PDB file of C-alpha atoms in Angstrom:
ATOM      1  CA  MET A   1      61.087 -27.595 -46.970  1.00  0.00           C
ATOM      2  CA  VAL A   2      63.423 -25.921 -44.465  1.00  0.00           C
ATOM      3  CA  GLY A   3      66.052 -24.453 -46.762  1.00  0.00           C
ATOM      4  CA  PHE A   4      69.463 -22.966 -46.119  1.00  0.00           C
ATOM      5  CA  ASN A   5      68.071 -19.467 -45.511  1.00  0.00           C
ATOM      6  CA  ASN A   6      65.854 -20.569 -42.618  1.00  0.00           C
ATOM      7  CA  VAL A   7      68.585 -22.660 -40.999  1.00  0.00           C
ATOM      8  CA  ALA A   8      71.142 -19.833 -41.276  1.00  0.00           C
ATOM      9  CA  SER A   9      68.634 -17.351 -39.885  1.00  0.00           C
ATOM     10  CA  LEU A  10      67.943 -19.567 -36.868  1.00  0.00           C
ATOM     11  CA  ALA A  11      71.684 -20.051 -36.298  1.00  0.00           C
ATOM     12  CA  ARG A  12      72.253 -16.278 -36.388  1.00  0.00           C
ATOM     13  CA  ASP A  13      69.320 -15.696 -34.012  1.00  0.00           C
ATOM     14  CA  ALA A  14      70.822 -18.277 -31.672  1.00  0.00           C
ATOM     15  CA  GLY A  15      74.145 -16.426 -31.641  1.00  0.00           C
ATOM     16  CA  ILE A  16      76.249 -17.982 -34.401  1.00  0.00           C
ATOM     17  CA  LYS A  17      76.800 -14.755 -36.330  1.00  0.00           C
ATOM     18  CA  SER A  18      79.012 -16.203 -39.083  1.00  0.00           C
ATOM     19  CA  ALA A  19      76.366 -18.683 -40.378  1.00  0.00           C
ATOM     20  CA  ARG A  20      75.493 -18.121 -44.037  1.00  0.00           C
ATOM     21  CA  ALA A  21      72.893 -19.790 -46.254  1.00  0.00           C
ATOM     22  CA  THR A  22      75.232 -22.045 -48.229  1.00  0.00           C
ATOM     23  CA  PRO A  23      75.631 -25.832 -48.500  1.00  0.00           C
ATOM     24  CA  ALA A  24      78.801 -25.546 -46.354  1.00  0.00           C
ATOM     25  CA  MET A  25      76.627 -25.057 -43.285  1.00  0.00           C
ATOM     26  CA  ALA A  26      75.588 -28.729 -43.454  1.00  0.00           C
ATOM     27  CA  ILE A  27      79.106 -29.738 -42.354  1.00  0.00           C
ATOM     28  CA  GLY A  28      79.531 -26.915 -39.860  1.00  0.00           C
ATOM     29  CA  ALA A  29      82.025 -24.961 -41.933  1.00  0.00           C
ATOM     30  CA  TYR A  30      81.392 -21.625 -40.226  1.00  0.00           C
ATOM     31  CA  ASP A  31      83.392 -20.541 -37.223  1.00  0.00           C
ATOM     32  CA  ALA A  32      82.041 -19.773 -33.772  1.00  0.00           C
ATOM     33  CA  THR A  33      83.695 -19.288 -30.421  1.00  0.00           C
ATOM     34  CA  PRO A  34      83.016 -21.757 -27.605  1.00  0.00           C
ATOM     35  CA  LEU A  35      81.163 -18.985 -25.769  1.00  0.00           C
ATOM     36  CA  ALA A  36      78.914 -18.356 -28.810  1.00  0.00           C
ATOM     37  CA  MET A  37      78.188 -22.084 -29.105  1.00  0.00           C
ATOM     38  CA  ALA A  38      77.349 -22.307 -25.393  1.00  0.00           C
ATOM     39  CA  GLY A  39      74.905 -19.433 -25.847  1.00  0.00           C
ATOM     40  CA  ALA A  40      73.388 -21.048 -28.933  1.00  0.00           C
ATOM     41  CA  TYR A  41      72.713 -24.310 -27.091  1.00  0.00           C
ATOM     42  CA  THR A  42      70.760 -22.500 -24.374  1.00  0.00           C
ATOM     43  CA  VAL A  43      67.880 -22.386 -26.876  1.00  0.00           C
ATOM     44  CA  PHE A  44      67.225 -26.094 -26.384  1.00  0.00           C
ATOM     45  CA  ALA A  45      67.552 -26.104 -22.598  1.00  0.00           C
ATOM     46  CA  ASN A  46      65.288 -23.061 -22.131  1.00  0.00           C
ATOM     47  CA  ASP A  47      62.257 -23.969 -24.262  1.00  0.00           C
ATOM     48  CA  GLY A  48      63.309 -21.936 -27.303  1.00  0.00           C
ATOM     49  CA  VAL A  49      64.619 -18.879 -25.451  1.00  0.00           C
ATOM     50  CA  LYS A  50      68.217 -17.825 -26.125  1.00  0.00           C
ATOM     51  CA  ILE A  51      70.090 -16.548 -23.093  1.00  0.00           C
ATOM     52  CA  ASP A  52      73.319 -14.661 -23.739  1.00  0.00           C
ATOM     53  CA  PRO A  53      76.151 -16.001 -21.594  1.00  0.00           C
ATOM     54  CA  TRP A  54      77.137 -13.576 -18.857  1.00  0.00           C
ATOM     55  CA  MET A  55      80.096 -13.664 -16.549  1.00  0.00           C
ATOM     56  CA  LEU A  56      78.756 -12.126 -13.367  1.00  0.00           C
ATOM     57  CA  ALA A  57      75.391 -12.810 -11.734  1.00  0.00           C
ATOM     58  CA  SER A  58      75.736 -10.495  -8.744  1.00  0.00           C
ATOM     59  CA  VAL A  59      78.127  -8.571  -6.540  1.00  0.00           C
ATOM     60  CA  ARG A  60      77.746  -9.138  -2.814  1.00  0.00           C
ATOM     61  CA  ALA A  61      79.197  -7.587   0.297  1.00  0.00           C
ATOM     62  CA  ALA A  62      81.200  -9.648   2.797  1.00  0.00           C
ATOM     63  CA  ASN A  63      78.040 -10.196   4.867  1.00  0.00           C
ATOM     64  CA  GLY A  64      76.105 -11.490   1.832  1.00  0.00           C
ATOM     65  CA  ASP A  65      74.053  -8.385   1.040  1.00  0.00           C
ATOM     66  CA  VAL A  66      73.495  -7.881  -2.675  1.00  0.00           C
ATOM     67  CA  ILE A  67      75.244  -4.781  -3.966  1.00  0.00           C
ATOM     68  CA  SER A  68      74.374  -5.233  -7.617  1.00  0.00           C
ATOM     69  CA  ASP A  69      72.509  -7.873  -9.663  1.00  0.00           C
ATOM     70  CA  TYR A  70      73.098  -8.564 -13.337  1.00  0.00           C
ATOM     71  CA  ALA A  71      70.504 -10.322 -15.481  1.00  0.00           C
ATOM     72  CA  PRO A  72      71.308 -11.945 -18.818  1.00  0.00           C
ATOM     73  CA  ASN A  73      69.768 -10.776 -22.080  1.00  0.00           C
ATOM     74  CA  SER A  74      67.248 -13.243 -23.441  1.00  0.00           C
ATOM     75  CA  LYS A  75      64.936 -13.530 -26.423  1.00  0.00           C
ATOM     76  CA  PRO A  76      62.689 -16.235 -27.867  1.00  0.00           C
ATOM     77  CA  VAL A  77      64.096 -17.667 -31.103  1.00  0.00           C
ATOM     78  CA  LEU A  78      62.448 -21.084 -31.491  1.00  0.00           C
ATOM     79  CA  ASP A  79      59.039 -22.625 -30.911  1.00  0.00           C
ATOM     80  CA  PRO A  80      59.134 -24.367 -27.494  1.00  0.00           C
ATOM     81  CA  ARG A  81      57.692 -27.536 -29.054  1.00  0.00           C
ATOM     82  CA  ALA A  82      60.599 -27.731 -31.489  1.00  0.00           C
ATOM     83  CA  ALA A  83      63.151 -26.994 -28.758  1.00  0.00           C
ATOM     84  CA  PHE A  84      61.748 -29.851 -26.672  1.00  0.00           C
TER      85      PHE A  84
END
């Protein structure tokens, strides 16, 4: 019912860009960096929303004032019920 195409599409949406719709995906034969895998797993922790990993949340002055804020990119990729 699910099929390789749907699984590969979800993996690509979650950030694993090398995933292809072949039987090899069942054993995890496609490569991904640890950073890409960390981003892909955010889908489950955030109710189906993928959050791209980012290195810097904000820049602050010595007294604590915010100089610049950086927000991660996010997009819904999975039904929240399925992510739960």
